[in-house]
Every structure is written in structure tokens, then in C-alpha cells.
């Protein structure tokens, strides 16, 4: 693996994707995520943001093109190697995907248990992380007793407990108020500062504009715009004249 | 293999509620089939050991007792002179009468009934004796003499014993197949019900074996519970049969008692059921998970 591959966390070249025999939901996708970057993936509902994230967290295969994650070409990687790659990716799902029969503690501990980490280490990390997201007093609560904001924070704790290199969040602010939403994105910035590559999918343009990070805009299954986050200037446009966001 | 906690709430859904009962019934039937097969094998072995290497010479009674005694003496002489015969012992009339007693309702034979005379012959297992020639010689030299080498009887008994054992083995195999099918159905239902949780575990890095172990442990636990219940029911039924047959069953009927070998076989059944359930659940889950990317 060369130096470029090591700094590229995700790279998609000419990628298309479809569900079963349906129409293509993503077409001609080309982009790369460098290590330590923070990207917003914006676009209207139905643009294909969740599908693109599914490709990145290896929940789906591309129907054509090349998907490389941590330098591995996913199409040619043996299936047995994928769990190891997935453990380097933390995912915050749009609908939280918490396990209602498990306590908050066990939900957050799940990735470490799956990875075979020793129980004392798990317990120590879980307590530390739940304190970080402000749920240190809810260890034994069941997800069904929590508010959406609290569920979101449990989901974030579960996503980051394995210290992932790549954190993917699908509409993490969709089910919380703006204050909570900003707080969640600030948490992601903290993780980004310690080297975690972050991708946040959102259709909330207002929130995107509040944070100066790179933006990939997706419309109708294509990336139409890529903006450098350091300034509201366009760095690349696909297929049409750029307009400032 | 045995996990302290389940990430999947397999015990909470209703799909596996009846699995222990189904396994219990199947293990119960397997226990009866196994006991029947073992009892038949044991009886066949005893019949074989009792009759192999022996023959009986039957001499029809002559018009007077002296002639009959003389013919018995001649037969004994021929037999004792035959290489390979290690013993030729006349069976007394009293013993013959005793053999016939169970078929006589009064318990005593009528005095006018003339009984054939019998000679018990034992052969050296290491020497081949031509029984056909010996029988022909006896019939030719002694009027009314006939050699019965029990071959036809033994052959039929062996065929019957083998048939019963094969049938018992087939029944046990069918029951094992039905148990596996039950586990496949329950596991498939569990996979469908918990699909979202399984997908989540898959996406956060669970290997297929990790997910499969959850189903394996659950299936093993259910099968063990059902298996133990089935074996206990089977043991009770066999004990009931034993009590019904009573101590006078003799050597003709198979002994369905709970001897050490039967106990050992019964003890293996729940373990076998658990093993089948575990392997079946594992194979079912791994096959289903291969469809995930």
C-alpha cells in the first residue's frame, strides 16, 4: 500500500449502485476522503446520501466502479477481511438502530464485545464514553425510555467506542432540535481533531452553512458540487456552472 | 461456545417456544426405537450364542421301549464317533416333558402320549462338521432319526433381528432428520425476525461465526432441555414395559430393561439432539449470512 492509499480513507471511482434489479440510485460517483478530513454530504431527501454512506460502511456493494476503503478494493477483498475493515468504521444511523432489549451500557458495549475486547476494558470505556455524551447516569436504562436526543447520543457513543478511523453519521440531527444538532456536530469536531475522518449526511443546509467543512452535494444520484470548507468557494463542479452555497 | 449473554433476543420471540417440546417428543420416540433395536440385538445375540454350535437329534418312538432305547444308544455311538462332536447327551423323558409342560393346560402330560427321544449334540467350534452328511447317516442307519441343526430357525431369527435393528436405525435417522428440520425452521424464523439486529451486528464488524454462535447456543439449550425431558419419558415407558413383561419373560422375548448399555444409549440421546441442533443452527445461519455483503 503506497503513501497515497494510506492517506485515503475512502476512494470511489466511477461508482454506480442499485438495489437488487432496480434503477441506479447512484451514478458516476468519484471522490475521495482523506484521513482526518470532515465532510458534509448534503442534498435533498432521496438524492442518494444514505446509499452512498452504505457503500462507505460496506453495507452494500457497488454495481460498477471501484470502492476503496482504507486502501482495500472492496470488490476484490475476501469476504472474511471485511469485518476487520468495518470495525474501523463507526456508524451513526438515521434511525439510531439501538437494541431495545439491551441496556444503554450493553448497546454501547456491543462493538467491543463483537471485537472480543476484555470485559473490564469494555466496562471502563463504556462508562467513560457515556459520561462524555452526558449519559453517565443512564447506564442501565433501556433505549425505549430515552428521548430521541438521548438515543442519538447513545448511538454516537456506540459508533465511536471502538475508536474508529472513519465516523459516518446519517442525518444525525434530523430527529433533534437545532441546539442538540449543533452540539452533536461539535462532538464530531472533537473526534475529528484527534484524527477521526468524519462524514455527516444531512439535508439541513442551515447547519451545513454554520460549519466550515468540505461539502459534497448529491442530487439525483450524482455528485453535483464539491465545496472546500475553509471558505465558501467552489473547488469542483460537476456538469454545471458553480453557484456559491 | 457457551455465551454468557445474548446480543440477540432469541428467547423473547415465540418462534422457538415449541422447539423443546418437539425435540422432547422426537427424543422420546428415538429412545423407544433405540431400546427396541438394542433389545432385539441382545436377544438375537443370546439366541445365537445359545444355539450356535449345537444340534438336536430326534428319534421317533418305536413300538416298544427297548427298541427305542437301543436306537438312542446307536445314535449316541455314531455321534460320539464323529470328529468334531464334543458332547452328545440324551435328554431325559422328564426333561422333555418339562419342555412341553407350558403348552399343556393341566401341567401334566397324558400317560398314553409317547414322546420322541432327544439327544443334545454340541460341536467343537474349531472343527467343521458336515451336518448334512451326519444327518443323512443317522437317518439311514437309525429308523425315525432326524438331525435338527437349528439352522433354519437361527437364520430366520437373525433375519428378524437384523430387520428390526435396521428399522430402528432408520427410525432414529428419520427422527434426527425431523429434529434438524425443526431447528432449521426455527432458526430461519429467528433470522427473519431479528434481521435488523443481525444486519446491525454485521455492519459494526461481527463475523458470521459470532452471530451464528448466538443461534447455536440458543438451539443447544433448547435441544438439551427437550432431549432430557424426552429421555426421561422414554425411560419411564421402558420401565413400564419391563414391569408389564414381568420376571417370567424367559429368554425368548427381548429384554427391554434398562441395563447399563441402554442407559448409556439413552444418556447420549439428549447430547446427540443438542449436537444436531447446534450444527444445524450453525449451518443455517452461516448459509443465510453469506447473502450479506
Coordinates of C-alpha atoms in Angstrom, one line a residue:
Chain A
X1 CA 0.0 0.0 0.0
X2 CA 1.5 3.3 -1.1
X3 CA 1.5 6.6 0.8
X4 CA -1.5 8.0 -1.1
X5 CA -3.5 4.9 -0.2
X6 CA -2.6 5.3 3.4
X7 CA -3.9 8.9 3.5
X8 CA -7.1 8.0 1.5
X9 CA -9.7 6.6 3.9
X10 CA -12.3 6.2 1.2
X11 CA -12.0 6.5 -2.6
X12 CA -14.7 6.0 -5.1
X13 CA -14.0 5.9 -8.8
X14 CA -16.9 5.7 -11.4
X15 CA -19.2 4.1 -8.9
X16 CA -22.8 3.2 -9.6
X17 CA -25.1 1.5 -7.2
X18 CA -28.6 -0.1 -7.5
X19 CA -30.7 -2.1 -5.1
X20 CA -31.4 -5.6 -6.5
X21 CA -32.7 -5.2 -10.0
X22 CA -34.0 -1.6 -9.5
X23 CA -32.7 1.5 -11.2
X24 CA -29.4 3.0 -10.4
X25 CA -29.6 5.2 -7.3
X26 CA -26.0 6.4 -7.6
X27 CA -24.2 7.2 -10.9
X28 CA -20.7 8.2 -11.8
X29 CA -19.6 8.9 -8.3
X30 CA -15.9 10.0 -7.9
X31 CA -14.5 11.3 -4.7
X32 CA -12.0 10.6 -2.0
X33 CA -11.9 11.2 1.7
X34 CA -8.5 11.9 3.1
X35 CA -7.5 10.8 6.6
X36 CA -8.5 13.4 9.2
X37 CA -11.0 15.2 6.9
X38 CA -14.5 16.4 7.9
X39 CA -17.1 16.2 5.1
X40 CA -20.8 17.1 4.9
X41 CA -22.8 15.1 2.4
X42 CA -25.7 17.3 1.6
X43 CA -28.6 17.1 -0.8
X44 CA -32.3 16.8 -0.8
X45 CA -34.1 13.7 0.6
X46 CA -33.9 10.9 -1.9
X47 CA -30.7 12.2 -3.5
X48 CA -28.9 9.0 -2.6
X49 CA -27.0 10.2 0.6
X50 CA -27.9 7.1 2.6
X51 CA -27.0 4.8 -0.3
X52 CA -23.6 6.5 -0.7
X53 CA -23.0 6.1 3.1
X54 CA -24.0 2.4 2.8
X55 CA -21.3 1.9 0.2
X56 CA -18.8 3.5 2.6
X57 CA -19.7 1.4 5.6
X58 CA -19.7 -1.7 3.5
X59 CA -23.4 -2.5 3.8
X60 CA -23.8 -2.6 0.1
X61 CA -21.7 -3.4 -3.0
X62 CA -21.3 -1.1 -5.9
X63 CA -22.9 -2.3 -9.1
X64 CA -20.0 -0.8 -11.0
X65 CA -16.8 1.2 -10.4
X66 CA -14.3 0.8 -7.7
X67 CA -14.8 1.4 -4.0
X68 CA -11.6 1.5 -1.9
X69 CA -11.8 1.7 1.9
X70 CA -8.6 2.1 3.9
X71 CA -6.8 1.2 0.7
X72 CA -8.6 -2.0 0.1
X73 CA -10.5 -2.6 -3.1
X74 CA -13.8 -3.9 -1.7
X75 CA -14.9 -5.8 -4.7
X76 CA -11.7 -7.9 -4.7
X77 CA -11.3 -8.2 -1.0
X78 CA -12.1 -11.6 0.5
X79 CA -15.4 -11.6 2.5
X80 CA -13.6 -12.6 5.6
X81 CA -11.5 -9.5 5.6
X82 CA -14.5 -7.1 5.7
X83 CA -15.4 -7.4 9.4
X84 CA -11.9 -6.1 10.2
X85 CA -12.5 -3.1 8.0
X86 CA -16.0 -2.5 9.4
X87 CA -14.5 -2.3 12.9
X88 CA -12.5 0.7 11.8
X89 CA -15.7 2.4 10.8
X90 CA -18.2 3.9 13.3
X91 CA -21.7 4.5 12.0
X92 CA -24.5 6.7 13.5
X93 CA -27.7 5.5 11.8
X94 CA -30.5 7.8 11.0
X95 CA -33.0 5.7 13.0
X96 CA -30.4 5.1 15.8
X97 CA -30.7 1.3 15.4
X98 CA -30.4 0.8 19.2
X99 CA -31.2 -2.7 20.5
X100 CA -34.3 -2.2 22.7
X101 CA -33.7 -5.4 24.7
X102 CA -30.3 -4.2 25.8
X103 CA -29.4 -1.5 28.3
X104 CA -27.7 1.7 27.3
X105 CA -24.5 0.2 28.7
X106 CA -24.8 -3.0 26.6
X107 CA -25.7 -1.1 23.5
X108 CA -22.6 1.0 23.7
X109 CA -20.5 -2.1 24.6
X110 CA -21.7 -4.1 21.6
X111 CA -18.9 -3.2 19.1
X112 CA -16.2 -4.0 21.7
X113 CA -17.9 -7.3 22.6
X114 CA -18.0 -8.2 18.9
X115 CA -14.4 -7.3 18.6
X116 CA -13.6 -9.6 21.6
X117 CA -12.3 -7.0 24.0
X118 CA -11.9 -8.0 27.6
X119 CA -14.9 -7.2 29.8
X120 CA -13.2 -4.9 32.3
X121 CA -11.8 -2.8 29.5
X122 CA -15.2 -2.6 27.9
X123 CA -16.9 -1.5 31.2
X124 CA -14.3 1.2 31.7
X125 CA -14.6 2.6 28.2
X126 CA -18.4 2.5 28.2
X127 CA -18.6 4.5 31.4
X128 CA -16.1 7.0 30.2
X129 CA -17.9 7.5 26.9
X130 CA -21.3 7.7 28.3
X131 CA -20.1 10.4 30.7
X132 CA -18.6 12.2 27.6
X133 CA -22.0 12.3 25.9
X134 CA -23.7 13.3 29.1
X135 CA -25.5 10.0 29.8
X136 CA -23.3 8.7 32.7
X137 CA -26.4 8.3 34.8
X138 CA -28.4 6.3 32.3
X139 CA -26.2 3.2 32.1
X140 CA -28.9 0.7 32.9
X141 CA -31.8 2.4 31.1
X142 CA -33.4 0.8 28.1
X143 CA -33.5 2.8 24.9
X144 CA -37.3 2.8 24.9
X145 CA -37.2 5.1 28.0
X146 CA -34.9 7.7 26.4
X147 CA -35.7 10.8 24.4
X148 CA -34.6 11.0 20.7
X149 CA -31.7 13.3 21.7
X150 CA -30.6 10.8 24.3
X151 CA -30.9 7.9 21.9
X152 CA -28.8 9.8 19.4
X153 CA -26.1 10.3 21.9
X154 CA -26.1 6.6 22.8
X155 CA -25.8 5.8 19.1
X156 CA -22.9 8.2 18.8
X157 CA -21.2 6.6 21.8
X158 CA -21.7 3.2 20.3
X159 CA -20.3 4.4 17.0
X160 CA -17.1 5.8 18.5
X161 CA -16.3 3.4 21.3
X162 CA -14.1 1.3 19.0
X163 CA -12.1 4.4 18.2
X164 CA -12.9 4.3 14.5
X165 CA -10.7 5.8 11.9
X166 CA -13.8 6.8 9.9
X167 CA -17.1 8.0 11.5
X168 CA -20.2 8.1 9.3
X169 CA -23.3 9.8 10.5
X170 CA -26.6 9.6 8.6
X171 CA -28.8 12.6 9.3
X172 CA -27.7 12.8 13.0
X173 CA -29.5 16.0 13.5
X174 CA -32.8 15.1 11.8
X175 CA -34.6 14.0 15.0
X176 CA -33.2 16.5 17.4
X177 CA -33.7 20.3 17.8
X178 CA -31.2 22.7 16.5
X179 CA -29.3 23.2 19.8
X180 CA -28.9 19.5 20.1
X181 CA -27.9 19.2 16.5
X182 CA -25.2 21.8 16.9
X183 CA -24.0 20.0 20.0
X184 CA -23.8 16.7 18.1
X185 CA -21.8 18.3 15.3
X186 CA -19.4 19.8 17.9
X187 CA -18.9 16.3 19.4
X188 CA -17.9 15.1 15.9
X189 CA -15.5 18.0 15.6
X190 CA -13.8 16.9 18.8
X191 CA -13.4 13.5 17.3
X192 CA -12.1 15.0 14.1
X193 CA -9.5 17.0 16.0
X194 CA -8.0 13.7 17.3
X195 CA -7.7 12.4 13.8
X196 CA -11.0 10.7 13.0
X197 CA -12.3 11.2 9.5
X198 CA -15.9 12.3 9.7
X199 CA -18.7 12.2 7.1
X200 CA -22.0 13.7 8.1
X201 CA -25.0 13.3 5.8
X202 CA -27.6 16.0 6.2
X203 CA -30.3 17.8 4.2
X204 CA -30.2 20.7 6.7
X205 CA -28.4 23.3 4.6
X206 CA -28.6 25.8 7.5
X207 CA -26.4 23.5 9.7
X208 CA -24.0 22.9 6.9
X209 CA -23.5 26.6 6.5
X210 CA -22.8 27.0 10.2
X211 CA -19.8 24.7 10.0
X212 CA -16.9 25.4 7.6
X213 CA -16.2 21.9 6.4
X214 CA -15.9 20.3 3.0
X215 CA -19.3 19.7 1.4
X216 CA -20.2 17.0 -1.2
X217 CA -23.6 17.8 -2.7
X218 CA -25.6 14.9 -4.1
X219 CA -28.6 15.4 -6.4
X220 CA -30.4 12.6 -8.1
X221 CA -27.7 10.1 -7.5
X222 CA -24.8 12.2 -8.7
X223 CA -22.3 14.4 -7.0
X224 CA -23.0 17.9 -8.4
X225 CA -20.8 20.0 -6.2
X226 CA -17.8 19.8 -4.0
X227 CA -17.0 22.7 -1.8
X228 CA -13.9 23.4 0.1
X229 CA -15.0 24.1 3.7
X230 CA -12.3 26.6 4.6
X231 CA -14.1 29.2 2.5
X232 CA -17.4 29.2 0.8
X233 CA -15.7 28.8 -2.5
X234 CA -16.3 26.1 -5.1
X235 CA -13.5 23.8 -5.7
X236 CA -15.2 21.5 -8.2
X237 CA -18.4 21.4 -10.0
X238 CA -19.8 18.5 -12.0
X239 CA -21.8 19.3 -15.1
X240 CA -22.9 22.8 -14.5
X241 CA -21.8 26.3 -13.6
X242 CA -21.0 26.7 -10.0
X243 CA -23.1 28.7 -7.7
X244 CA -21.9 29.6 -4.2
X245 CA -23.6 27.7 -1.5
Chain B
X1 CA -19.3 -21.9 22.5
X2 CA -21.5 -21.0 25.5
X3 CA -22.0 -17.3 25.7
X4 CA -22.8 -15.6 28.9
X5 CA -25.1 -13.1 27.2
X6 CA -27.1 -12.9 24.1
X7 CA -27.0 -9.8 21.9
X8 CA -29.9 -11.2 20.0
X9 CA -33.2 -11.6 22.0
X10 CA -33.7 -15.1 20.7
X11 CA -35.5 -16.3 23.8
X12 CA -38.0 -13.4 23.7
X13 CA -39.7 -14.3 20.4
X14 CA -42.3 -17.0 20.1
X15 CA -40.7 -18.9 17.2
X16 CA -38.7 -21.3 19.4
X17 CA -41.3 -21.8 22.2
X18 CA -42.4 -25.2 20.9
X19 CA -38.9 -26.4 19.9
X20 CA -38.1 -28.1 23.3
X21 CA -41.5 -29.9 23.2
X22 CA -40.9 -31.1 19.6
X23 CA -37.4 -32.2 20.5
X24 CA -38.8 -34.0 23.6
X25 CA -41.3 -36.0 21.5
X26 CA -38.6 -36.9 18.9
X27 CA -36.1 -37.9 21.5
X28 CA -38.8 -40.0 23.2
X29 CA -39.6 -41.8 20.0
X30 CA -35.8 -42.2 19.3
X31 CA -35.4 -43.7 22.8
X32 CA -38.1 -46.3 22.2
X33 CA -36.7 -47.1 18.8
X34 CA -33.2 -47.4 20.1
X35 CA -34.2 -49.5 23.1
X36 CA -36.2 -51.8 20.7
X37 CA -33.2 -52.1 18.4
X38 CA -30.8 -52.8 21.3
X39 CA -33.2 -55.3 22.9
X40 CA -33.5 -57.2 19.6
X41 CA -29.8 -57.2 19.1
X42 CA -29.3 -58.5 22.6
X43 CA -31.9 -61.2 22.1
X44 CA -30.5 -62.3 18.8
X45 CA -27.1 -62.5 20.3
X46 CA -28.4 -64.6 23.1
X47 CA -30.3 -66.9 20.8
X48 CA -27.2 -67.2 18.6
X49 CA -24.9 -67.9 21.5
X50 CA -27.4 -70.5 22.8
X51 CA -28.0 -72.3 19.6
X52 CA -24.9 -71.9 17.5
X53 CA -22.6 -75.0 17.7
X54 CA -25.5 -77.2 18.8
X55 CA -27.9 -79.6 17.2
X56 CA -30.6 -81.9 18.3
X57 CA -31.2 -85.5 17.2
X58 CA -34.8 -86.5 17.4
X59 CA -35.7 -90.2 17.4
X60 CA -39.3 -91.2 16.9
X61 CA -40.5 -93.6 19.5
X62 CA -40.5 -97.3 18.3
X63 CA -43.3 -99.8 19.1
X64 CA -41.6 -100.8 22.3
X65 CA -39.4 -99.0 24.8
X66 CA -36.4 -101.4 24.5
X67 CA -36.1 -100.8 20.7
X68 CA -36.3 -97.0 21.3
X69 CA -33.6 -97.3 23.9
X70 CA -31.5 -99.3 21.5
X71 CA -31.9 -96.7 18.7
X72 CA -30.9 -94.0 21.1
X73 CA -27.8 -95.9 22.1
X74 CA -26.9 -96.4 18.4
X75 CA -27.3 -92.8 17.7
X76 CA -25.1 -91.8 20.6
X77 CA -22.4 -94.2 19.4
X78 CA -22.5 -92.7 15.9
X79 CA -22.4 -89.2 17.2
X80 CA -19.6 -89.7 19.7
X81 CA -17.5 -91.3 17.0
X82 CA -18.0 -88.3 14.7
X83 CA -15.0 -85.9 14.7
X84 CA -15.9 -82.5 15.9
X85 CA -18.7 -83.7 18.3
X86 CA -17.6 -82.8 21.8
X87 CA -20.7 -83.9 23.6
X88 CA -23.8 -86.0 22.8
X89 CA -26.2 -86.1 25.8
X90 CA -29.6 -87.8 25.8
X91 CA -32.3 -85.6 27.2
X92 CA -34.4 -87.5 29.7
X93 CA -38.1 -88.0 29.2
X94 CA -38.7 -86.0 32.3
X95 CA -36.8 -83.0 30.8
X96 CA -38.7 -83.4 27.5
X97 CA -42.0 -83.4 29.5
X98 CA -40.9 -80.3 31.3
X99 CA -40.2 -78.5 28.0
X100 CA -43.7 -79.4 26.8
X101 CA -45.4 -78.5 30.1
X102 CA -46.1 -74.8 29.3
X103 CA -48.2 -76.0 26.3
X104 CA -50.3 -78.3 28.4
X105 CA -53.1 -76.6 30.3
X106 CA -53.2 -79.1 33.1
X107 CA -49.5 -79.0 33.6
X108 CA -49.2 -82.8 33.3
X109 CA -48.8 -84.8 30.1
X110 CA -51.2 -87.7 29.5
X111 CA -49.6 -91.0 30.2
X112 CA -50.6 -92.5 26.9
X113 CA -48.7 -89.8 25.0
X114 CA -45.4 -91.2 23.5
X115 CA -42.7 -88.6 23.2
X116 CA -39.8 -88.6 20.9
X117 CA -36.4 -89.1 22.4
X118 CA -34.0 -86.2 22.1
X119 CA -30.2 -86.0 22.1
X120 CA -28.4 -82.7 22.6
X121 CA -25.3 -82.5 20.5
X122 CA -22.5 -80.0 20.9
X123 CA -19.8 -79.3 18.3
X124 CA -16.2 -78.1 18.6
X125 CA -16.4 -74.5 17.2
X126 CA -12.9 -75.0 15.6
X127 CA -13.9 -78.1 13.7
X128 CA -16.1 -78.1 10.5
X129 CA -18.7 -80.8 10.8
X130 CA -20.7 -81.8 7.7
X131 CA -24.1 -81.7 9.3
X132 CA -25.9 -82.7 6.1
X133 CA -23.8 -86.0 5.8
X134 CA -24.2 -86.6 9.5
X135 CA -28.0 -86.2 9.3
X136 CA -28.2 -88.5 6.3
X137 CA -26.1 -91.1 8.0
X138 CA -28.3 -91.1 11.1
X139 CA -31.5 -91.3 9.1
X140 CA -30.1 -94.1 7.0
X141 CA -28.9 -96.2 9.9
X142 CA -31.5 -95.5 12.6
X143 CA -35.2 -95.6 11.7
X144 CA -37.0 -92.5 12.8
X145 CA -33.8 -90.5 13.5
X146 CA -33.6 -86.9 12.3
X147 CA -30.9 -84.3 12.9
X148 CA -32.0 -80.7 13.5
X149 CA -29.2 -78.3 13.4
X150 CA -31.4 -75.2 14.2
X151 CA -30.1 -73.6 11.1
X152 CA -33.4 -72.6 9.6
X153 CA -34.6 -71.3 13.0
X154 CA -31.4 -69.4 13.6
X155 CA -31.5 -67.9 10.1
X156 CA -35.0 -66.6 10.5
X157 CA -34.2 -65.2 13.9
X158 CA -31.1 -63.5 12.6
X159 CA -33.1 -62.1 9.7
X160 CA -35.8 -60.8 12.0
X161 CA -33.3 -59.4 14.4
X162 CA -31.4 -57.6 11.6
X163 CA -34.7 -56.3 10.2
X164 CA -35.8 -54.9 13.5
X165 CA -32.4 -53.3 14.0
X166 CA -32.3 -51.7 10.6
X167 CA -35.9 -50.4 11.1
X168 CA -34.8 -48.9 14.5
X169 CA -31.8 -47.3 12.9
X170 CA -34.0 -45.8 10.1
X171 CA -36.5 -44.5 12.7
X172 CA -33.7 -42.9 14.7
X173 CA -32.2 -41.4 11.4
X174 CA -35.6 -40.1 10.4
X175 CA -36.1 -38.6 13.9
X176 CA -32.7 -36.9 13.6
X177 CA -33.7 -35.5 10.2
X178 CA -37.0 -34.2 11.6
X179 CA -35.2 -32.6 14.5
X180 CA -32.8 -30.9 12.2
X181 CA -35.7 -29.7 10.0
X182 CA -37.4 -28.3 13.2
X183 CA -34.2 -26.4 14.1
X184 CA -33.8 -25.1 10.5
X185 CA -37.4 -23.8 10.6
X186 CA -36.9 -22.2 14.0
X187 CA -33.6 -20.7 13.1
X188 CA -34.8 -19.3 9.8
X189 CA -37.7 -17.7 11.6
X190 CA -35.3 -16.2 14.1
X191 CA -33.1 -14.9 11.3
X192 CA -36.1 -13.2 9.7
X193 CA -37.4 -11.8 13.0
X194 CA -34.1 -10.4 14.1
X195 CA -32.9 -9.4 10.6
X196 CA -32.4 -5.8 11.6
X197 CA -30.3 -6.6 14.7
X198 CA -28.3 -9.1 12.7
X199 CA -27.6 -6.6 10.0
X200 CA -26.5 -4.1 12.6
X201 CA -24.1 -6.6 14.1
X202 CA -22.8 -7.4 10.7
X203 CA -22.2 -3.7 9.9
X204 CA -20.4 -3.0 13.1
X205 CA -17.9 -5.8 12.4
X206 CA -19.4 -9.0 13.7
X207 CA -18.0 -12.1 12.0
X208 CA -20.6 -14.6 10.7
X209 CA -19.3 -17.0 13.4
X210 CA -20.2 -14.5 16.2
X211 CA -23.8 -14.2 15.0
X212 CA -24.0 -18.0 14.4
X213 CA -22.8 -18.7 18.0
X214 CA -25.8 -16.9 19.4
X215 CA -28.1 -19.1 17.5
X216 CA -26.0 -22.2 18.2
X217 CA -26.1 -21.6 22.0
X218 CA -29.8 -21.0 21.9
X219 CA -30.5 -24.1 19.8
X220 CA -28.3 -26.2 22.0
X221 CA -30.0 -25.0 25.2
X222 CA -33.5 -25.7 23.7
X223 CA -32.5 -29.2 22.4
X224 CA -30.8 -30.2 25.7
X225 CA -34.0 -29.2 27.6
X226 CA -36.2 -31.1 25.2
X227 CA -33.8 -34.0 25.0
X228 CA -33.6 -34.6 28.7
X229 CA -37.4 -34.5 29.0
X230 CA -37.8 -36.9 26.1
X231 CA -35.3 -39.3 27.6
X232 CA -37.0 -39.2 31.0
X233 CA -40.3 -40.0 29.3
X234 CA -38.6 -42.8 27.4
X235 CA -37.0 -44.3 30.5
X236 CA -40.4 -44.3 32.3
X237 CA -42.1 -46.0 29.3
X238 CA -39.4 -48.7 29.2
X239 CA -39.6 -49.3 32.9
X240 CA -43.3 -49.7 32.4
X241 CA -42.8 -52.3 29.7
X242 CA -40.4 -54.1 31.9
X243 CA -42.8 -54.2 34.7
X244 CA -45.6 -55.4 32.4
X245 CA -43.5 -58.2 31.0
X246 CA -42.6 -59.4 34.5
X247 CA -39.7 -61.6 35.5
X248 CA -41.1 -64.7 33.7
X249 CA -40.3 -63.4 30.2
X250 CA -37.7 -66.2 29.7
X251 CA -35.0 -66.0 27.1
X252 CA -37.3 -66.0 24.1
X253 CA -38.6 -62.4 24.4
X254 CA -36.2 -59.5 24.1
X255 CA -35.3 -57.8 27.4
X256 CA -36.3 -54.2 27.3
X257 CA -35.0 -53.5 30.7
X258 CA -32.7 -50.5 31.5
X259 CA -29.3 -52.2 31.5
X260 CA -26.1 -50.2 31.5
X261 CA -25.9 -50.2 27.7
X262 CA -29.5 -48.9 27.4
X263 CA -28.8 -46.3 30.0
X264 CA -25.7 -45.2 28.2
X265 CA -27.5 -45.0 24.9
X266 CA -30.4 -43.0 26.4
X267 CA -27.9 -40.6 28.1
X268 CA -26.3 -40.0 24.7
X269 CA -29.7 -39.0 23.1
X270 CA -30.0 -35.5 24.6
X271 CA -26.4 -34.8 23.8
X272 CA -26.9 -36.1 20.2
X273 CA -30.0 -33.9 19.9
X274 CA -28.1 -30.9 21.2
X275 CA -25.3 -31.6 18.8
X276 CA -27.6 -31.9 15.8
X277 CA -29.4 -28.7 16.9
X278 CA -26.1 -26.8 17.3
X279 CA -24.6 -27.9 14.0
X280 CA -27.9 -27.3 12.1
X281 CA -28.3 -23.8 13.6
X282 CA -24.8 -23.0 12.7
X283 CA -25.1 -24.2 9.1
X284 CA -28.4 -22.4 8.7
X285 CA -27.1 -19.1 10.0
X286 CA -23.8 -19.2 8.1
X287 CA -25.7 -20.0 4.9
X288 CA -28.1 -17.1 5.4
X289 CA -25.3 -14.7 6.4
X290 CA -23.3 -15.4 3.2
X291 CA -26.0 -13.4 1.4
X292 CA -25.0 -10.3 3.2
X293 CA -22.2 -8.3 1.6

